[in-house]
Amino acid sequence: MSEQFKALVLNQKGEEFSREIKSIDKSFLKHGDVTIKVEYSGLNYKDALILKNGARLVKEFPHIPGIDFSGVVHESNHKNFKSGDEIILTGWRVGEIYFGGYSQFAKVNGDFLVKKPKNLDLRQSMIIGTAGLTALMCSFTTKATREELLLGEKVENVIVSGASGGVGSMAVMMLSKLGCNVTAVTGKESNIDYLKSIGAKNVINTKELNKDARPLDKGLWDGAVDTVGGKVLENILAQTKETGIVAACGNAADIKLNTTVMPFIIRGVKLWGINSVNASIKRRNFLWNEAGKLIDFGILEKSIKEINLDEVINIFPKMLKGETSGRYIINLNK
Ligand SMILES: NC(=O)c1ccc[n+]([C@@H]2O[C@H](COP(=O)([O-])OP(=O)(O)OC[C@H]3O[C@@H](n4cnc5c(N)ncnc54)[C@H](OP(=O)(O)O)[C@@H]3O)[C@@H](O)[C@H]2O)c1
C-alpha cells in the first residue's frame, strides 16, 4: 500500500467549512476491518449535499465523503473477504458517519461489502452505483411486486420523475428493458432525445406536474418511480390507476407531500418507500446480479461523465441546482 495517497477531506471549524484534496496515510482511516484500493466512486445527490456542508449527516470532522465505490480488497480481517477480491459498496451510511470512497484507499466493515458479479467490471459497477441499485429497487417494486407478489395486472404504462438524474435515467432504462412503456418527466427540454435513446416512449415536462393536485385525476399510470417528491409526487399519486405502485425514493424537489387518502382508498394505490441504504446483503446480491441484464452500457456510456477528485468540487454545486444530468463517476486513479 502506498505510504501516502489522495483523499478529498471535509473539515468544519466553527462556521468555516472546507473541502481539500489531501495527501494522507492509512493511519487516517479509522473505521472497519477491510481495506480497499478504490477504483471508482460516484457523485450522487446525497454526496452533493454532504459536500456542501455535511448536511447534518456527517457527525465528525475531518471527514472523507463518498457514499459508494468499487475497488479491490487490499487487506482483510473479515472472514468473507481476501486480498484481491473485487467489491462494491453502497449505503450503510458510509460517506456519512463512516469514511467513504473519495479516497484512493478506503477502510470499511466487511459486512457492508458485496462481491462484484462476474458480468460487470469495476467501472460498470460504479456507473450503476447507489443510483442504479435504488433504481433497481424502485423498478422491481413497481413492476414485479404488483405482478408477482400481489398477483396483479400486468404493469404497462409507467412514469419516472427526475428522469435525467442518476436514479431516474437508470429507472427509465430498466423499466423499458422490463417491457414497460415509460413516460419520462424532466425539466430539461434539451434531454428529450437522450431520454428516448435510453428507452422512454414519451417525455413530459416537469411543469405539467408541478401544480396543485386534484384528489383523483384521470388514471394514466400502472406504476411510477418518483425521485423528486412534492407536487410532482402528489400529481403522480392522483394519476395512478387501480392498484398501481408508486415507488418513492427521493426529494430532489421537496420533502413535503400534500395529498389526500383518495388514491389509496378508492384505487388501492400503494405508495412504496424505497431506502437502498440499509437493504440487506441478501437483497443486494440478488439486485446486483440482475443489474447487468437491465443496463445497456453501450447506450448509457454516452451520458457518463468520468471525473477526478478535483472536478468533484466544481460539479457538486451544479447538481444541487438541478443543472446536471446522467451519472458522474470519479476515477480515483485519474
Ligand atoms: N431512498 C434511497 O435509497 C435513495 C438512493 C439514492 C438517491 N435517493 C434520492 O433520489 C433523488 C435523486 O437522486 P439522484 O442521485 O438521481 O440525483 P440527481 O442525479 O441530481 O437527479 C435528480 C433529478 O431530479 C430532477 N430535479 C432536480 N431538482 C428538481 C426540482 N426542483 N423539481 C423537479 N425536479 C427536479 C432533475 O431531473 P430532470 O433534469 O430530468 O428534470 C435531476 O436531474 C434524490 O433526492 C436522492 O437523495 C434516494
Short mmCIF file of C-alpha atoms and ligand atoms in Angstrom, two decimals:
data_model
loop_
_atom_site.label_atom_id
_atom_site.label_comp_id
_atom_site.label_asym_id
_atom_site.label_seq_id
_atom_site.Cartn_x
_atom_site.Cartn_y
_atom_site.Cartn_z
CA MET A 1 0.00 0.00 0.00
CA SER A 2 1.42 3.38 -0.97
CA GLU A 3 2.58 5.27 2.09
CA GLN A 4 0.69 8.38 1.06
CA PHE A 5 -2.47 8.57 -1.00
CA LYS A 6 -5.01 11.14 -2.13
CA ALA A 7 -8.36 11.82 -0.50
CA LEU A 8 -10.96 14.56 -0.51
CA VAL A 9 -11.22 15.72 3.09
CA LEU A 10 -14.04 17.83 4.53
CA ASN A 11 -13.48 19.88 7.63
CA GLN A 12 -15.57 22.17 9.78
CA LYS A 13 -14.19 24.59 12.31
CA GLY A 14 -16.84 26.84 13.77
CA GLU A 15 -18.65 28.49 10.85
CA GLU A 16 -15.89 27.61 8.41
CA PHE A 17 -16.44 24.60 6.12
CA SER A 18 -13.60 23.38 3.90
CA ARG A 19 -13.05 20.82 1.11
CA GLU A 20 -9.49 19.88 0.24
CA ILE A 21 -7.66 17.20 -1.72
CA LYS A 22 -5.09 15.99 0.79
CA SER A 23 -2.29 13.52 0.90
CA ILE A 24 -2.97 11.15 3.81
CA ASP A 25 -1.70 7.76 5.04
CA LYS A 26 -3.51 4.69 6.31
CA SER A 27 -3.39 5.86 9.95
CA PHE A 28 -6.05 8.42 8.88
CA LEU A 29 -8.55 5.62 8.09
CA LYS A 30 -10.28 4.79 11.34
CA HIS A 31 -13.27 2.51 10.66
CA GLY A 32 -13.76 -1.09 9.59
CA ASP A 33 -11.84 -4.30 9.01
CA VAL A 34 -11.33 -4.38 5.22
CA THR A 35 -9.00 -2.00 3.36
CA ILE A 36 -9.86 -1.45 -0.29
CA LYS A 37 -7.97 0.12 -3.15
CA VAL A 38 -10.77 2.26 -4.54
CA GLU A 39 -11.01 2.36 -8.34
CA TYR A 40 -14.27 4.28 -8.84
CA SER A 41 -16.69 6.24 -6.70
CA GLY A 42 -19.91 8.06 -7.67
CA LEU A 43 -21.27 11.58 -7.34
CA ASN A 44 -24.81 11.25 -6.03
CA TYR A 45 -27.28 13.90 -4.89
CA LYS A 46 -26.56 12.90 -1.27
CA ASP A 47 -22.82 13.33 -1.89
CA ALA A 48 -23.52 16.83 -3.18
CA LEU A 49 -25.49 17.67 0.00
CA ILE A 50 -22.64 16.36 2.16
CA LEU A 51 -20.03 18.22 0.11
CA LYS A 52 -21.96 21.46 0.62
CA ASN A 53 -21.98 21.49 4.43
CA GLY A 54 -22.13 17.94 5.81
CA ALA A 55 -25.95 18.09 5.53
CA ARG A 56 -26.22 17.16 9.23
CA LEU A 57 -25.44 13.62 8.07
CA VAL A 58 -21.75 13.90 8.96
CA LYS A 59 -21.25 13.81 12.71
CA GLU A 60 -17.46 14.22 12.98
CA PHE A 61 -14.78 16.16 11.11
CA PRO A 62 -12.34 15.78 9.43
CA HIS A 63 -14.37 13.51 7.16
CA ILE A 64 -13.91 11.63 3.86
CA PRO A 65 -17.17 11.66 1.82
CA GLY A 66 -18.25 9.32 -1.00
CA ILE A 67 -21.33 7.13 -0.40
CA ASP A 68 -20.47 4.46 -2.98
CA PHE A 69 -17.38 2.90 -4.50
CA SER A 70 -15.95 -0.13 -6.24
CA GLY A 71 -12.46 -1.50 -5.85
CA VAL A 72 -10.14 -4.34 -4.91
CA VAL A 73 -9.58 -5.67 -1.39
CA HIS A 74 -6.06 -4.78 -0.26
CA GLU A 75 -6.08 -6.21 3.29
CA SER A 76 -8.86 -8.01 5.14
CA ASN A 77 -9.58 -9.14 8.69
CA HIS A 78 -13.08 -10.19 7.67
CA LYS A 79 -13.89 -13.87 7.09
CA ASN A 80 -15.74 -13.30 3.80
CA PHE A 81 -13.08 -11.23 2.01
CA LYS A 82 -9.47 -11.72 1.00
CA SER A 83 -6.88 -9.63 -0.78
CA GLY A 84 -7.69 -9.36 -4.50
CA ASP A 85 -11.49 -9.70 -4.18
CA GLU A 86 -13.37 -7.18 -6.30
CA ILE A 87 -16.10 -5.48 -4.28
CA ILE A 88 -18.92 -2.95 -4.46
CA LEU A 89 -20.04 -0.74 -1.63
CA THR A 90 -23.19 1.38 -1.47
CA GLY A 91 -25.08 2.78 1.51
CA TRP A 92 -24.81 1.71 5.17
CA ARG A 93 -24.08 5.41 5.89
CA VAL A 94 -20.56 5.08 4.53
CA GLY A 95 -19.51 8.58 3.42
CA GLU A 96 -21.77 9.97 6.20
CA ILE A 97 -20.88 8.54 9.62
CA TYR A 98 -18.06 6.38 8.23
CA PHE A 99 -15.30 7.48 5.87
CA GLY A 100 -16.24 6.95 2.23
CA GLY A 101 -14.91 6.44 -1.25
CA TYR A 102 -13.40 9.82 -2.17
CA SER A 103 -10.02 8.36 -1.30
CA GLN A 104 -7.57 6.12 -3.12
CA PHE A 105 -7.83 3.70 -0.18
CA ALA A 106 -10.91 3.16 2.00
CA LYS A 107 -11.47 1.04 5.10
CA VAL A 108 -14.95 -0.27 5.90
CA ASN A 109 -16.79 -3.02 7.76
CA GLY A 110 -16.70 -6.17 5.62
CA ASP A 111 -20.38 -6.79 6.45
CA PHE A 112 -21.18 -3.84 4.16
CA LEU A 113 -19.49 -5.26 1.06
CA VAL A 114 -20.94 -7.07 -1.94
CA LYS A 115 -18.76 -9.22 -4.19
CA LYS A 116 -18.86 -7.82 -7.70
CA PRO A 117 -20.84 -10.05 -10.08
CA LYS A 118 -18.84 -11.54 -12.95
CA ASN A 119 -20.95 -9.86 -15.65
CA LEU A 120 -19.89 -6.35 -14.54
CA ASP A 121 -16.47 -4.71 -14.32
CA LEU A 122 -15.50 -2.24 -11.58
CA ARG A 123 -16.23 0.80 -13.75
CA GLN A 124 -19.64 -0.54 -14.79
CA SER A 125 -20.42 -1.27 -11.13
CA MET A 126 -19.99 2.41 -10.33
CA ILE A 127 -21.86 3.53 -13.43
CA ILE A 128 -24.71 1.67 -11.71
CA GLY A 129 -23.71 2.63 -8.13
CA THR A 130 -26.19 3.80 -5.49
CA ALA A 131 -28.36 5.37 -8.19
CA GLY A 132 -28.65 2.10 -10.09
CA LEU A 133 -29.25 -0.01 -7.01
CA THR A 134 -32.00 2.40 -5.95
CA ALA A 135 -33.47 2.39 -9.47
CA LEU A 136 -33.44 -1.41 -9.42
CA MET A 137 -35.28 -1.48 -6.09
CA CYS A 138 -37.83 1.02 -7.44
CA SER A 139 -38.28 -0.77 -10.77
CA PHE A 140 -38.75 -4.23 -9.25
CA THR A 141 -41.17 -2.76 -6.70
CA THR A 142 -43.24 -1.03 -9.35
CA LYS A 143 -43.32 -3.96 -11.75
CA ALA A 144 -42.52 -7.28 -10.08
CA THR A 145 -44.17 -6.55 -6.73
CA ARG A 146 -47.52 -5.89 -8.40
CA GLU A 147 -47.27 -8.66 -10.98
CA GLU A 148 -45.59 -11.41 -8.97
CA LEU A 149 -46.03 -10.75 -5.26
CA LEU A 150 -49.51 -9.23 -5.34
CA LEU A 151 -50.52 -11.30 -8.42
CA GLY A 152 -51.89 -8.12 -10.02
CA GLU A 153 -52.44 -6.90 -13.55
CA LYS A 154 -49.51 -6.51 -15.94
CA VAL A 155 -47.65 -3.23 -15.49
CA GLU A 156 -47.53 -1.49 -18.86
CA ASN A 157 -47.54 2.28 -18.56
CA VAL A 158 -45.14 3.74 -16.01
CA ILE A 159 -43.91 7.22 -15.23
CA VAL A 160 -40.45 8.19 -13.93
CA SER A 161 -39.78 11.65 -12.49
CA GLY A 162 -36.39 13.39 -12.32
CA ALA A 163 -35.75 11.25 -15.39
CA SER A 164 -32.42 12.66 -16.47
CA GLY A 165 -30.92 12.28 -12.98
CA GLY A 166 -28.83 9.34 -11.80
CA VAL A 167 -31.69 7.27 -10.35
CA GLY A 168 -34.26 8.47 -12.88
CA SER A 169 -32.25 7.70 -16.01
CA MET A 170 -31.39 4.23 -14.73
CA ALA A 171 -35.05 3.56 -13.85
CA VAL A 172 -36.12 4.67 -17.35
CA MET A 173 -33.73 2.16 -18.91
CA MET A 174 -34.55 -0.69 -16.52
CA LEU A 175 -38.33 -0.36 -16.78
CA SER A 176 -38.07 -0.14 -20.54
CA LYS A 177 -35.93 -3.32 -20.57
CA LEU A 178 -38.55 -4.95 -18.35
CA GLY A 179 -41.07 -4.29 -21.13
CA CYS A 180 -42.91 -1.18 -19.87
CA ASN A 181 -43.94 1.92 -21.83
CA VAL A 182 -42.01 4.55 -19.92
CA THR A 183 -43.05 8.20 -19.70
CA ALA A 184 -40.07 10.26 -18.52
CA VAL A 185 -40.64 13.52 -16.62
CA THR A 186 -37.90 16.09 -16.99
CA GLY A 187 -37.43 19.82 -16.54
CA LYS A 188 -34.86 19.84 -19.34
CA GLU A 189 -36.27 20.04 -22.88
CA SER A 190 -32.73 19.50 -24.17
CA ASN A 191 -32.78 15.95 -22.74
CA ILE A 192 -35.76 14.67 -24.70
CA ASP A 193 -33.68 12.84 -27.33
CA TYR A 194 -31.38 11.40 -24.69
CA LEU A 195 -34.33 10.10 -22.64
CA LYS A 196 -35.79 8.49 -25.76
CA SER A 197 -32.40 6.92 -26.54
CA ILE A 198 -32.36 5.20 -23.14
CA GLY A 199 -35.85 3.78 -23.55
CA ALA A 200 -38.50 6.46 -22.81
CA LYS A 201 -41.57 6.17 -25.08
CA ASN A 202 -42.84 9.63 -24.12
CA VAL A 203 -41.34 12.63 -22.37
CA ILE A 204 -43.30 15.27 -20.46
CA ASN A 205 -42.14 18.48 -18.83
CA THR A 206 -41.95 18.65 -15.03
CA LYS A 207 -44.06 21.84 -15.27
CA GLU A 208 -47.09 19.71 -16.19
CA LEU A 209 -46.93 18.00 -12.79
CA ASN A 210 -45.69 20.95 -10.77
CA LYS A 211 -49.16 22.22 -9.85
CA ASP A 212 -51.73 21.62 -7.10
CA ALA A 213 -53.01 18.07 -7.49
CA ARG A 214 -56.67 17.06 -7.56
CA PRO A 215 -57.57 14.30 -5.05
CA LEU A 216 -58.06 11.98 -8.05
CA ASP A 217 -57.14 12.70 -11.64
CA LYS A 218 -57.53 10.69 -14.82
CA GLY A 219 -55.77 7.34 -14.19
CA LEU A 220 -52.79 7.11 -16.53
CA TRP A 221 -50.08 5.00 -14.86
CA ASP A 222 -49.86 1.37 -13.80
CA GLY A 223 -46.81 2.25 -11.78
CA ALA A 224 -44.36 5.04 -11.05
CA VAL A 225 -40.88 5.82 -9.83
CA ASP A 226 -40.62 9.19 -8.14
CA THR A 227 -37.27 10.75 -7.31
CA VAL A 228 -38.41 14.33 -6.66
CA GLY A 229 -41.28 14.37 -4.10
CA GLY A 230 -43.53 17.42 -3.55
CA LYS A 231 -46.19 18.42 -6.09
CA VAL A 232 -44.84 16.06 -8.75
CA LEU A 233 -45.42 13.08 -6.46
CA GLU A 234 -48.83 14.45 -5.44
CA ASN A 235 -49.90 14.53 -9.10
CA ILE A 236 -48.42 11.12 -9.86
CA LEU A 237 -50.43 9.60 -6.99
CA ALA A 238 -53.63 11.22 -8.27
CA GLN A 239 -52.94 9.90 -11.81
CA THR A 240 -52.09 6.34 -10.81
CA LYS A 241 -54.56 3.68 -11.90
CA GLU A 242 -56.23 0.99 -9.79
CA THR A 243 -53.70 -0.98 -7.63
CA GLY A 244 -50.68 0.79 -9.11
CA ILE A 245 -47.49 1.01 -7.08
CA VAL A 246 -45.65 4.32 -6.75
CA ALA A 247 -42.07 3.75 -5.60
CA ALA A 248 -40.86 6.93 -3.89
CA CYS A 249 -37.16 7.26 -3.26
CA GLY A 250 -36.21 10.93 -3.46
CA ASN A 251 -36.82 14.55 -2.59
CA ALA A 252 -34.86 16.42 -5.26
CA ALA A 253 -37.73 18.96 -5.43
CA ASP A 254 -39.33 18.83 -1.99
CA ILE A 255 -39.61 16.76 1.16
CA LYS A 256 -43.28 17.74 1.57
CA LEU A 257 -46.18 15.63 0.39
CA ASN A 258 -49.61 17.20 0.49
CA THR A 259 -52.02 14.55 -0.68
CA THR A 260 -55.39 13.02 0.24
CA VAL A 261 -56.33 9.46 1.09
CA MET A 262 -58.35 9.18 -2.15
CA PRO A 263 -55.78 7.42 -4.38
CA PHE A 264 -55.20 4.88 -1.60
CA ILE A 265 -58.79 4.11 -0.60
CA ILE A 266 -60.54 4.50 -3.96
CA ARG A 267 -57.94 2.98 -6.28
CA GLY A 268 -55.87 0.90 -3.86
CA VAL A 269 -52.76 2.79 -4.98
CA LYS A 270 -49.68 1.91 -2.96
CA LEU A 271 -47.05 4.45 -2.02
CA TRP A 272 -43.96 2.32 -1.51
CA GLY A 273 -40.97 3.89 0.20
CA ILE A 274 -37.55 2.87 -1.05
CA ASN A 275 -34.41 3.02 1.04
CA SER A 276 -31.34 1.46 -0.53
CA VAL A 277 -29.05 2.47 2.35
CA ASN A 278 -29.95 -0.41 4.65
CA ALA A 279 -31.05 -3.02 2.10
CA SER A 280 -29.96 -6.48 3.28
CA ILE A 281 -26.90 -8.15 1.75
CA LYS A 282 -29.19 -10.96 0.52
CA ARG A 283 -31.29 -8.44 -1.42
CA ARG A 284 -28.23 -6.56 -2.66
CA ASN A 285 -26.66 -9.75 -4.02
CA PHE A 286 -29.88 -10.54 -5.89
CA LEU A 287 -30.18 -6.99 -7.29
CA TRP A 288 -26.51 -6.69 -8.30
CA ASN A 289 -26.78 -9.96 -10.18
CA GLU A 290 -29.82 -8.63 -12.07
CA ALA A 291 -28.25 -5.21 -12.72
CA GLY A 292 -26.07 -6.19 -15.66
CA LYS A 293 -29.07 -7.69 -17.50
CA LEU A 294 -31.10 -4.47 -17.33
CA ILE A 295 -28.43 -1.97 -18.34
CA ASP A 296 -27.23 -1.32 -21.85
CA PHE A 297 -23.81 0.13 -21.16
CA GLY A 298 -23.29 0.92 -24.84
CA ILE A 299 -26.15 3.43 -24.65
CA LEU A 300 -25.63 4.63 -21.09
CA GLU A 301 -21.93 5.31 -21.65
CA LYS A 302 -22.78 8.43 -23.67
CA SER A 303 -24.27 10.05 -20.57
CA ILE A 304 -21.48 9.08 -18.18
CA LYS A 305 -19.04 11.74 -17.15
CA GLU A 306 -15.81 10.39 -15.71
CA ILE A 307 -14.16 12.97 -13.47
CA ASN A 308 -11.36 13.20 -10.90
CA LEU A 309 -11.46 14.29 -7.25
CA ASP A 310 -10.59 17.92 -8.10
CA GLU A 311 -13.52 18.17 -10.52
CA VAL A 312 -15.97 16.96 -7.86
CA ILE A 313 -15.54 20.26 -6.02
CA ASN A 314 -16.69 22.27 -9.07
CA ILE A 315 -19.54 19.99 -10.10
CA PHE A 316 -21.44 19.30 -6.88
CA PRO A 317 -22.99 22.84 -6.63
CA LYS A 318 -24.46 22.39 -10.14
CA MET A 319 -26.01 19.08 -9.08
CA LEU A 320 -27.68 20.80 -6.12
CA LYS A 321 -29.17 23.36 -8.54
CA GLY A 322 -30.58 20.57 -10.77
CA GLU A 323 -28.21 21.63 -13.58
CA THR A 324 -26.53 18.24 -14.09
CA SER A 325 -27.74 15.17 -15.95
CA GLY A 326 -26.82 11.49 -16.03
CA ARG A 327 -24.30 9.83 -13.82
CA TYR A 328 -20.92 11.18 -12.70
CA ILE A 329 -18.28 8.64 -11.76
CA ILE A 330 -15.00 9.50 -10.11
CA ASN A 331 -11.87 7.71 -11.27
CA LEU A 332 -9.56 7.61 -8.25
CA ASN A 333 -6.53 6.90 -10.48
CA LYS A 334 -7.13 9.97 -12.65
N1 LIG B 1 -34.04 6.34 -1.00
C1 LIG B 1 -32.85 5.96 -1.42
O1 LIG B 1 -32.34 4.91 -1.11
C2 LIG B 1 -32.13 6.89 -2.37
C3 LIG B 1 -30.98 6.47 -3.03
C4 LIG B 1 -30.40 7.33 -3.99
C5 LIG B 1 -30.94 8.59 -4.21
N2 LIG B 1 -32.03 8.97 -3.48
C6 LIG B 1 -32.65 10.27 -3.70
O2 LIG B 1 -33.22 10.26 -5.01
C7 LIG B 1 -33.18 11.58 -5.55
C8 LIG B 1 -32.45 11.56 -6.90
O3 LIG B 1 -31.11 11.20 -6.69
P1 LIG B 1 -30.05 11.26 -7.89
O4 LIG B 1 -28.77 10.80 -7.35
O5 LIG B 1 -30.67 10.64 -9.10
O6 LIG B 1 -29.99 12.86 -8.11
P2 LIG B 1 -29.68 13.69 -9.45
O7 LIG B 1 -28.78 12.93 -10.34
O8 LIG B 1 -29.32 15.06 -9.01
O9 LIG B 1 -31.12 13.73 -10.17
C9 LIG B 1 -32.21 14.42 -9.65
C10 LIG B 1 -33.09 14.86 -10.82
O10 LIG B 1 -34.29 15.38 -10.27
C11 LIG B 1 -34.75 16.44 -11.08
N3 LIG B 1 -34.88 17.65 -10.25
C12 LIG B 1 -33.89 18.30 -9.60
N4 LIG B 1 -34.38 19.37 -8.95
C13 LIG B 1 -35.70 19.38 -9.21
C14 LIG B 1 -36.77 20.24 -8.82
N5 LIG B 1 -36.57 21.29 -8.03
N6 LIG B 1 -38.01 19.96 -9.27
C15 LIG B 1 -38.25 18.87 -10.05
N7 LIG B 1 -37.28 18.02 -10.46
C16 LIG B 1 -36.03 18.29 -10.03
C17 LIG B 1 -33.75 16.62 -12.21
O11 LIG B 1 -34.24 15.81 -13.27
P3 LIG B 1 -34.51 16.45 -14.73
O12 LIG B 1 -33.20 17.07 -15.09
O13 LIG B 1 -34.87 15.31 -15.59
O14 LIG B 1 -35.60 17.45 -14.54
C18 LIG B 1 -32.50 15.99 -11.66
O15 LIG B 1 -31.66 15.52 -12.68
C19 LIG B 1 -32.50 12.45 -4.51
O16 LIG B 1 -33.47 13.08 -3.70
C20 LIG B 1 -31.70 11.45 -3.68
O17 LIG B 1 -31.45 11.91 -2.37
C21 LIG B 1 -32.62 8.14 -2.59
#
